[in-house]
Short mmCIF file of C-alpha atoms in Angstrom, two decimals:
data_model
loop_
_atom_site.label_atom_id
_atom_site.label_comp_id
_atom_site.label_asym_id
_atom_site.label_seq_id
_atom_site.Cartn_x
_atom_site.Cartn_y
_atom_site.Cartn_z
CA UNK M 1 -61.00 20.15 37.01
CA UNK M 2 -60.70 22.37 39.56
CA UNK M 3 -58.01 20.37 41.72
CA UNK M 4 -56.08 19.02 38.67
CA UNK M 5 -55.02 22.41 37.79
CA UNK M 6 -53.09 23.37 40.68
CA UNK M 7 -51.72 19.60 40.84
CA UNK M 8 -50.28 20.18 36.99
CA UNK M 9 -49.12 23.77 38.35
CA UNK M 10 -47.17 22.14 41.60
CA UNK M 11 -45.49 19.12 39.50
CA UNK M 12 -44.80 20.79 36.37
CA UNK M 13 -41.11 22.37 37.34
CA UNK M 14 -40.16 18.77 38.92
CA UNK M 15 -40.85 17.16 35.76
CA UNK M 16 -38.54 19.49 33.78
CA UNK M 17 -35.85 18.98 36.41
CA UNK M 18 -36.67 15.61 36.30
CA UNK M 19 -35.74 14.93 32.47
CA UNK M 20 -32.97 13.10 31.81
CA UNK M 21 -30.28 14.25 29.55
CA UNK M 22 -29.28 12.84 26.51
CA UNK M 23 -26.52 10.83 27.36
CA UNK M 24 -23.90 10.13 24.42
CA UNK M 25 -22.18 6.69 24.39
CA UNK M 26 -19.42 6.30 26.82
CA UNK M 27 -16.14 4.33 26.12
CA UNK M 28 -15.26 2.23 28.81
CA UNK M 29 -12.65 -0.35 29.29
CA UNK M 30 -14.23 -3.37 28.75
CA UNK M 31 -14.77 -1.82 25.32
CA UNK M 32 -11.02 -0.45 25.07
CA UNK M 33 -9.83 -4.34 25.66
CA UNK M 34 -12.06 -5.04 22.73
CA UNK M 35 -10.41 -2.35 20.37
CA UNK M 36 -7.29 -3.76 21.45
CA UNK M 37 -8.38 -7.73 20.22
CA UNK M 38 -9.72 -6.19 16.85
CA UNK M 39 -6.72 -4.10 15.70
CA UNK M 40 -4.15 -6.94 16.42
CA UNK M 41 -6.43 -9.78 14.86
CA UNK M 42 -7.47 -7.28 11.40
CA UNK M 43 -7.31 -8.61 8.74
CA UNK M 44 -7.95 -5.54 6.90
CA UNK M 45 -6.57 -2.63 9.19
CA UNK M 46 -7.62 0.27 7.70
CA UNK M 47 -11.13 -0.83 7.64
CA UNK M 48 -10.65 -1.57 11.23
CA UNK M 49 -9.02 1.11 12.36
CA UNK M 50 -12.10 3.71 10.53
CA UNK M 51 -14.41 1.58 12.81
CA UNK M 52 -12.49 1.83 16.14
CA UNK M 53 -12.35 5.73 15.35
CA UNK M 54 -16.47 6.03 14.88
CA UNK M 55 -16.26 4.11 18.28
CA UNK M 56 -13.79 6.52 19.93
CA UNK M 57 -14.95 9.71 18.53
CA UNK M 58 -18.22 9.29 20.27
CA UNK M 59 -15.68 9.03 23.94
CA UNK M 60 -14.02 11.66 22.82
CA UNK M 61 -16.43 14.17 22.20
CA UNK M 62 -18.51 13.05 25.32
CA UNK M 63 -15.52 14.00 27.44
CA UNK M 64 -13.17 16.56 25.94
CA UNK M 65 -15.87 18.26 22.64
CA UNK M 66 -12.80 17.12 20.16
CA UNK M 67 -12.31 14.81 17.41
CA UNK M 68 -9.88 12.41 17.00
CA UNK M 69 -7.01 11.66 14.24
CA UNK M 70 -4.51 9.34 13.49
CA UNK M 71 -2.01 10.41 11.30
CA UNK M 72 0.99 7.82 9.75
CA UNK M 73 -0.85 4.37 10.56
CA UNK M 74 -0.52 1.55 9.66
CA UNK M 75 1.55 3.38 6.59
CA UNK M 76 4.45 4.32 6.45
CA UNK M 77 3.57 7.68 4.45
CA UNK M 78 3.77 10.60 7.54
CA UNK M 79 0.85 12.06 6.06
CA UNK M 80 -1.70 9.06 6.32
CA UNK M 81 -4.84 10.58 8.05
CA UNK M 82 -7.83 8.44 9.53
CA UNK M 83 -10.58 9.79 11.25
CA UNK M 84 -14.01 8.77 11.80
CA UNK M 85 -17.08 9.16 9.70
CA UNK M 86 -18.61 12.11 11.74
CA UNK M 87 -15.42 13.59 12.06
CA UNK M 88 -14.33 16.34 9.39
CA UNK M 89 -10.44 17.19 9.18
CA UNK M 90 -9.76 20.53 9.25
CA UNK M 91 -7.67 21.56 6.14
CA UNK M 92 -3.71 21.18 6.58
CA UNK M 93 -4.12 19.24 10.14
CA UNK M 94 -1.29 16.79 9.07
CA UNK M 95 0.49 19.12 6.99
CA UNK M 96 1.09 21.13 10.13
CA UNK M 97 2.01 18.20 11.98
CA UNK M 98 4.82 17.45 9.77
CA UNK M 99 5.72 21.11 9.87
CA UNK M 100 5.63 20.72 13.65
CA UNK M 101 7.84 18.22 13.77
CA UNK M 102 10.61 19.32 11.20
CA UNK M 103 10.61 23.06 10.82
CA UNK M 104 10.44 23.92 14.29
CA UNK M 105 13.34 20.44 15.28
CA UNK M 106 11.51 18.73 17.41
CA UNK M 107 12.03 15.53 15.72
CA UNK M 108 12.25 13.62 19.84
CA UNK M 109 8.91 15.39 21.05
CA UNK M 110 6.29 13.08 21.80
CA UNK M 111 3.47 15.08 22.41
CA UNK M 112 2.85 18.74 20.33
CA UNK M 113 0.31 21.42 21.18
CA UNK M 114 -0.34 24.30 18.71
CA UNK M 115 -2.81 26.56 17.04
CA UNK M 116 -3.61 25.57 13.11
CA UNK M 117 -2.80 28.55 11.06
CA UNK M 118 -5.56 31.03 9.67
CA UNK M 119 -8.35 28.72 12.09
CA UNK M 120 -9.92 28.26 15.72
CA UNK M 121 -8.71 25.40 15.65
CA UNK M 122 -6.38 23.88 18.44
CA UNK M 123 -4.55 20.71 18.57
CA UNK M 124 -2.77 17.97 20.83
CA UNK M 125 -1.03 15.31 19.22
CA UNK M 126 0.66 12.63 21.11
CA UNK M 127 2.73 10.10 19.60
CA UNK M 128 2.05 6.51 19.55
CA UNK M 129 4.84 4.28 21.25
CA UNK M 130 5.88 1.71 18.58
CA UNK M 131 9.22 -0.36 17.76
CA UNK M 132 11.46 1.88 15.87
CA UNK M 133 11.43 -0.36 12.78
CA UNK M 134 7.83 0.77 13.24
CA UNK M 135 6.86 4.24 11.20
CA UNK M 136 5.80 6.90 13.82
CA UNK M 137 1.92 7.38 14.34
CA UNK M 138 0.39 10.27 16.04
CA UNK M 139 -3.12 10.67 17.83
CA UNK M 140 -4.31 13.97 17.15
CA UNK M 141 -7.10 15.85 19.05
CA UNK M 142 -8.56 19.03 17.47
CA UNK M 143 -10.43 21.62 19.68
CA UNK M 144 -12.46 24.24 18.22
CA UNK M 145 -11.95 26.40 21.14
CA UNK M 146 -9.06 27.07 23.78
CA UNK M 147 -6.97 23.92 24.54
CA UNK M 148 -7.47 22.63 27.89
CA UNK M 149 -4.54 21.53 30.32
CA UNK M 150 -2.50 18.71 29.02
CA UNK M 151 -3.19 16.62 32.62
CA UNK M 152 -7.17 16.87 31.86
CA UNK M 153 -6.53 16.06 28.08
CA UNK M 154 -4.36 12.91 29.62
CA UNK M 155 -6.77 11.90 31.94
CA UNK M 156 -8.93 11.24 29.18
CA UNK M 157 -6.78 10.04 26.55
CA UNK M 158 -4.31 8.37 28.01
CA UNK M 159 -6.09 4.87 27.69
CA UNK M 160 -7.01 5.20 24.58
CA UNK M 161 -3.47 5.96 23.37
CA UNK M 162 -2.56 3.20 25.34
CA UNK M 163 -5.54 0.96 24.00
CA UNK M 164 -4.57 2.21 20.21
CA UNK M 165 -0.80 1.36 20.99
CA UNK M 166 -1.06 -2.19 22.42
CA UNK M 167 -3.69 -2.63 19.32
CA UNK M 168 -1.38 -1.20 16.45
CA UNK M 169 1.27 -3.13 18.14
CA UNK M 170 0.02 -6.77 17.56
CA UNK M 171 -1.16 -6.04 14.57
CA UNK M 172 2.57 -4.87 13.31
CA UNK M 173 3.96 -8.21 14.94
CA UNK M 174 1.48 -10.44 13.39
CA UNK M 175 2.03 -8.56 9.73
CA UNK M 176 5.50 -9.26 10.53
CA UNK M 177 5.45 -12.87 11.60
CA UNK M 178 2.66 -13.49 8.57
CA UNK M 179 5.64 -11.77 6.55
CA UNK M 180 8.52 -14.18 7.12
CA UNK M 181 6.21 -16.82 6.66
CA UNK M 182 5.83 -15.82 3.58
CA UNK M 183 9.21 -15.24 2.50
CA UNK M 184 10.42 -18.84 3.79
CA UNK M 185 7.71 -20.44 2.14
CA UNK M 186 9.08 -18.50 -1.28
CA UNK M 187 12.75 -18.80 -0.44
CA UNK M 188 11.81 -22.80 -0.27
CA UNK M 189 9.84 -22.32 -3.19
CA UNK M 190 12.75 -20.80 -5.32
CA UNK M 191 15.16 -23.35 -4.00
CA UNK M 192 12.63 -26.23 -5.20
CA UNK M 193 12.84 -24.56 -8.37
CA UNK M 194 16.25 -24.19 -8.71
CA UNK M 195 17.08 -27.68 -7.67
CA UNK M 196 14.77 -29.39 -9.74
CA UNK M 197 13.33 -28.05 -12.58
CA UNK M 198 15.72 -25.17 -13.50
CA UNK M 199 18.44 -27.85 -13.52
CA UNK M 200 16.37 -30.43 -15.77
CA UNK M 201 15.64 -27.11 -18.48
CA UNK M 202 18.87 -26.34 -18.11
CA UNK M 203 20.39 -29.00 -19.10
CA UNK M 204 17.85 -29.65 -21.77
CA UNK M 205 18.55 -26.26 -23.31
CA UNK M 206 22.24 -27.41 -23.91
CA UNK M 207 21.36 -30.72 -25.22
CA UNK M 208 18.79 -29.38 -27.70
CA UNK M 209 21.12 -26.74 -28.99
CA UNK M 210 23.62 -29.16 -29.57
CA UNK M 211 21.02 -31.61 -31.57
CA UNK M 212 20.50 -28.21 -33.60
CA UNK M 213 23.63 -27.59 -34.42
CA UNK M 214 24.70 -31.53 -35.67
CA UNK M 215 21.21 -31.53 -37.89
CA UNK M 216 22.58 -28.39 -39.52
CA UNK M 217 25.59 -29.87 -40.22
CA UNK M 218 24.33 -33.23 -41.39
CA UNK M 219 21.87 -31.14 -44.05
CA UNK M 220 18.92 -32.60 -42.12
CA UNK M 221 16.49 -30.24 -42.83
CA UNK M 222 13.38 -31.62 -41.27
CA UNK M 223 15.29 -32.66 -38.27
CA UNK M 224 17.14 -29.18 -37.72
CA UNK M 225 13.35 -27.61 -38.04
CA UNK M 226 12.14 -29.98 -35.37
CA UNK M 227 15.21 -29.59 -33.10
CA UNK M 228 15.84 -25.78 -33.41
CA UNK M 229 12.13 -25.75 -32.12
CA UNK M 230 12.90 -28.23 -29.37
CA UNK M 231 15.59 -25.68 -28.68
CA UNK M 232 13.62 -22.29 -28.54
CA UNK M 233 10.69 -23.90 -26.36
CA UNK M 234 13.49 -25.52 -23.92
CA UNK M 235 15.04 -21.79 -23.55
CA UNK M 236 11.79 -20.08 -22.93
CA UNK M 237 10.95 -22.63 -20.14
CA UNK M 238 14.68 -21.96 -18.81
CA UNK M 239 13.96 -18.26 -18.72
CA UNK M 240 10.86 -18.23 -17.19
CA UNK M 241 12.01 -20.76 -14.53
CA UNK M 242 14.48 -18.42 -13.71
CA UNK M 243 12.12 -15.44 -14.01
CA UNK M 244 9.89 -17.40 -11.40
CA UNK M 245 13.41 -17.90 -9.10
CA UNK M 246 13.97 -14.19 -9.03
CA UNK M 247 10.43 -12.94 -8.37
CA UNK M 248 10.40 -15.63 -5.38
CA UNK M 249 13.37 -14.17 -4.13
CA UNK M 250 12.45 -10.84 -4.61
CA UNK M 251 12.53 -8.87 -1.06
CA UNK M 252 11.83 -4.95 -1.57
CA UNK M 253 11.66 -2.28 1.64
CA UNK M 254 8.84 0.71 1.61
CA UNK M 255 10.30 3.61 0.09
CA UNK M 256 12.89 1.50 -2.54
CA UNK M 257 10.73 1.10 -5.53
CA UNK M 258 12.34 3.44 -7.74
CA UNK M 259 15.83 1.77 -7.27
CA UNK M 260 13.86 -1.69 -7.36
CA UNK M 261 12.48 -0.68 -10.76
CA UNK M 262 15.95 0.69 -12.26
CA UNK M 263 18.00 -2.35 -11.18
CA UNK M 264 15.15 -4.51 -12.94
CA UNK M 265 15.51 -2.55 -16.09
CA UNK M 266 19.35 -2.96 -16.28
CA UNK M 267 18.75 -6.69 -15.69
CA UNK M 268 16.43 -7.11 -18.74
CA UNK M 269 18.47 -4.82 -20.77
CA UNK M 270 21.43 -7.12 -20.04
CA UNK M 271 19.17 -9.88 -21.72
CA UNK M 272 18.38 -8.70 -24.87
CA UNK M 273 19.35 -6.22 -27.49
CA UNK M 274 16.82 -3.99 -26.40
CA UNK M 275 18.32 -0.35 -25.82
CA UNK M 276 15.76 0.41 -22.08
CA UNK M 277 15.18 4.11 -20.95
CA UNK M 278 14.41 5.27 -17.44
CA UNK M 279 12.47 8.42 -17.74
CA UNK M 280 11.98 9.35 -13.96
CA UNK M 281 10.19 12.20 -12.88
CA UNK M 282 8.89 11.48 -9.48
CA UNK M 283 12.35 11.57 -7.36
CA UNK M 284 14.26 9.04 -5.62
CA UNK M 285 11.65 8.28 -3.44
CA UNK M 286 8.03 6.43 -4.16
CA UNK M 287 5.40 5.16 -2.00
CA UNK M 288 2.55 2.76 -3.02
CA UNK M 289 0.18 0.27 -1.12
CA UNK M 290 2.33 -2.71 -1.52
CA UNK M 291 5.64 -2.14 -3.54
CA UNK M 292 6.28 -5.39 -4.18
CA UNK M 293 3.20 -5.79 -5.71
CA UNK M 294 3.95 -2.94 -7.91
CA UNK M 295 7.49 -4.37 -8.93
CA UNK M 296 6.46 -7.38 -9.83
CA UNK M 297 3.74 -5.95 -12.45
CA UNK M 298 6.86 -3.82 -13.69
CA UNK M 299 8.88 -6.99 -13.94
CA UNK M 300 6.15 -9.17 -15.66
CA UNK M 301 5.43 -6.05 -18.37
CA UNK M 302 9.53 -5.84 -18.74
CA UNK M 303 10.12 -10.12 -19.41
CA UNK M 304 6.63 -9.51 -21.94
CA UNK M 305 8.97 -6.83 -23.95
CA UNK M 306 11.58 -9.06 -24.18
CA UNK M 307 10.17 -12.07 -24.68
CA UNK M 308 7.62 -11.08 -27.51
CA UNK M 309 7.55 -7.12 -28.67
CA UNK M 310 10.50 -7.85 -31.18
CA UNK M 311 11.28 -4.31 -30.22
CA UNK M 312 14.44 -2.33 -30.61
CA UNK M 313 13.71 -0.06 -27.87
CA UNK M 314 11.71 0.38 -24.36
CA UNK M 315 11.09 3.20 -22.23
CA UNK M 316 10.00 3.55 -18.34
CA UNK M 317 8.32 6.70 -17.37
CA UNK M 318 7.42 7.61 -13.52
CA UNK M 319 5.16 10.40 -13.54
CA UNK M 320 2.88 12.49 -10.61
CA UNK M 321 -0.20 13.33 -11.96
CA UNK M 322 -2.21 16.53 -11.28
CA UNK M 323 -4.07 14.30 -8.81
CA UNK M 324 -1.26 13.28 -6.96
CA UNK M 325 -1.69 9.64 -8.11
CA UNK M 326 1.71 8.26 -9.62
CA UNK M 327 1.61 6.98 -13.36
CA UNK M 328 3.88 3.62 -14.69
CA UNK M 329 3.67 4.16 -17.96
CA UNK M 330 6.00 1.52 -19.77
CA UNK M 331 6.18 1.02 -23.93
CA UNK M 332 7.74 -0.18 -26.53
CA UNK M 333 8.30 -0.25 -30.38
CA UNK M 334 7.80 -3.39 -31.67
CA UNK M 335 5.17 -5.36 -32.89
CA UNK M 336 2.27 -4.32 -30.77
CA UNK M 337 -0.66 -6.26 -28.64
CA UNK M 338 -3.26 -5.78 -26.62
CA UNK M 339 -5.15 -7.25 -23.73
CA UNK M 340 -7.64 -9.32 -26.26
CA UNK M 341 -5.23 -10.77 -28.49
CA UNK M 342 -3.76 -12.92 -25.45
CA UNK M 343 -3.53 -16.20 -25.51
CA UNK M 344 -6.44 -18.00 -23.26
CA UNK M 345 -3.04 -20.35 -22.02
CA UNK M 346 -1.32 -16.80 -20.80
CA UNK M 347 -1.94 -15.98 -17.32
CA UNK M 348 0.84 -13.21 -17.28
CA UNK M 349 -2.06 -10.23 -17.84
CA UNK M 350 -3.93 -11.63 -15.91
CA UNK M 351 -1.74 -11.94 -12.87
CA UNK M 352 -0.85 -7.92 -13.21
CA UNK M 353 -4.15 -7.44 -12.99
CA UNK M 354 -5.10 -8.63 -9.87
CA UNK M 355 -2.11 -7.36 -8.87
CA UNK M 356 -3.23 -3.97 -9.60
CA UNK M 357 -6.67 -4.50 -7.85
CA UNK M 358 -4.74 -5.39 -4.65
CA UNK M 359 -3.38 -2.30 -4.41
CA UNK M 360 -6.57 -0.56 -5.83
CA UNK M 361 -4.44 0.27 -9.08
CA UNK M 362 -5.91 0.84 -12.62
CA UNK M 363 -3.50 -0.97 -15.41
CA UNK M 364 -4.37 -0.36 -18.46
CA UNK M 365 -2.66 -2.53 -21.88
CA UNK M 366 -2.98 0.16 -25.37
CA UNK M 367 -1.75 0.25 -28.69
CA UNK M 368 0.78 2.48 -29.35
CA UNK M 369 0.15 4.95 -32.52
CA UNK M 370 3.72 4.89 -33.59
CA UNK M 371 3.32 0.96 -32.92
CA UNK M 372 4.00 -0.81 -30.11
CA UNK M 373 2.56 -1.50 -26.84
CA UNK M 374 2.26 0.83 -23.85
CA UNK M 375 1.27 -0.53 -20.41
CA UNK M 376 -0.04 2.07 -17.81
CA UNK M 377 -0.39 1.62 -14.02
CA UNK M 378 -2.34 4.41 -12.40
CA UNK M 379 -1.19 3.86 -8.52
CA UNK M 380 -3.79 5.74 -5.89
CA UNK M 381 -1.99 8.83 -4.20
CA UNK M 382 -1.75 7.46 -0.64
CA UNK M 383 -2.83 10.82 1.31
CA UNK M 384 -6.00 10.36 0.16
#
């Protein structure tokens, strides 16, 4: 006992040098070639891009005590912010950004540094080189103390922006090739239509309202009831044809829903006697997850009015709820349905539903009290 005391004494300070620290995990570039593979190959980007950021933050922090941000991708709302799960945005980070960039003109600047107003917080933001048909994306780091130089904050963000860019990059050039894929394959589409089958219906819808009109003028009663039948099924087919033309052809560009859904209400109203109102209180601009998802649902509840409400009139509100989330409310007087009186043959509701869930919308098919039908699409706000 008497020797392992002084052995314990002698060794004990070596041992506490000797402890290791706790070493946090280190981005490398092997690792940063990897990010690069999984943003251009997502299939669900935002999902990816959350998981890259848990990855990064753990770099960042290790190196420079900051989190990271990116603010505008892969949306083209400015005020899109991702960050990773351990990361908490300070309040107003992107609103300041924005402020950044258009109160104080520096619309060119490519890299901002700045305090956050009524905070400790600091912040470099430098923007991510994409296309200019691309929307702008920014990589913000937030210190909670003094900002260090810009060349030590470069040294070690620099290949991550780069890593982020070349990522973001491939991923916006295989959405785009994926995109006129998909419009060929629907421009071919419409033009099978057309050629074929609108043809055949139209010409069917002539013949059968001339067979309507010779059985009413040879007093052939059962005939005439027969063909005028024959006549009204052959126009419904014609218009829906055509109805399945247009929505093929349909192209619409981010931020050009509200003039998509105006121009759609001046074409119905142009097909019926059915005096339409626009009641818009949103602006001239609107943003949603996938606008052409959202048109179509408009366009589907708009040919449902005019096919079967029997209604004299039809309005279209746009409203911003307190939420932020943006309300389609669209109703009518006439007759009235709802989602369980459908016919188990009519896929139309169903279709705007899972349109809806693709662009995590609620739609919602009600009575009206004054009778009626009102259809409601409650779109997410996107800063959220």
């Amino acid at each position: 006992m008497a020797v392992s005391i002084p052995l314990w004494m002698h060794n004990f300070p070596r041992l506490l040098r000797a402890q290791p620290e706790k070493q946090k995990e280190v981005v490398c570039a092997p690792a940063l070639t990897q990010l690069v593979v999984d943003l251009a190959c997502s299939n669900d980007i935002r999902q990816s891009l959350e998981h890259v950021l848990n990855r990064l933050q753990s770099y960042v922090s290790f190196h420079l005590n900051a989190d990271i941000f990116l603010i505008g991708a892969p949306s083209s709302y400015r005020d899109q912010l991702l960050h990773a799960s351990t990361a908490t945005p300070p309040i107003g980070i992107a609103g300041q950004l924005r402020y950044q960039l258009t109160e104080h003109g520096v619309h060119d600047a490519n890299e901002l540094r700045y305090k956050l107003p009524g905070s400790a917080f600091s912040v470099h933001a430098l923007q991510l080189p994409f296309d200019k048909n691309q929307p702008a994306c920014w990589m913000v780091l937030c210190f909670n103390e003094r900002l260090p130089d810009s060349d030590q904050i470069n040294r070690i963000s620099a290949p991550v922006a780069e890593a982020l860019t070349a990522g973001l990059s491939g991923w916006y050039r295989q959405q785009s090739r994926i995109n006129a894929a998909i419009s060929s394959e629907k421009a071919a589409h419409a033009a099978e239509l057309h050629d074929s089958i609108a043809q055949i219906l139209g010409y069917m819808r002539i013949k059968a309202s001339r067979l309507t009109d010779q059985c009413k003028r040879k007093a052939e009663p059962e005939l005439a009831e027969i063909s005028q039948d024959l006549c009204h099924q052959a126009q419904s087919a014609y218009r829906q044809t055509r109805e399945m033309i247009a929505c093929s052809r349909l192209s619409i560009e981010q931020g050009q829903l509200v003039s998509a859904i105006s121009q759609a209400i001046s074409e119905f109203e142009q097909r019926s006697a059915i005096v339409f109102e626009m009641d818009n209180r949103v602006g001239g601009q609107l943003l949603t997850e996938d606008d052409s998802q959202t048109i179509f649902i408009v366009r589907e509840a708009l040919n449902n009015i005019v096919r079967h409400s029997h209604a004299s009139h039809a309005r279209v509100q746009l409203l911003r709820q307190k939420d932020s989330s943006i309300r389609i409310r669209i109703e009518d007087n006439g007759k009235g349905i709802s989602a369980d009186e459908a016919r188990p043959d009519s896929f139309g509701m169903k279709i705007m539903q899972e349109r809806a869930e693709k662009i995590h919308a609620n739609l919602f098919i009600l009575p009206r009290k004054q009778g009626g039908t009102r259809i409601e699409l409650v779109i997410p706000d996107l800063s959220a």
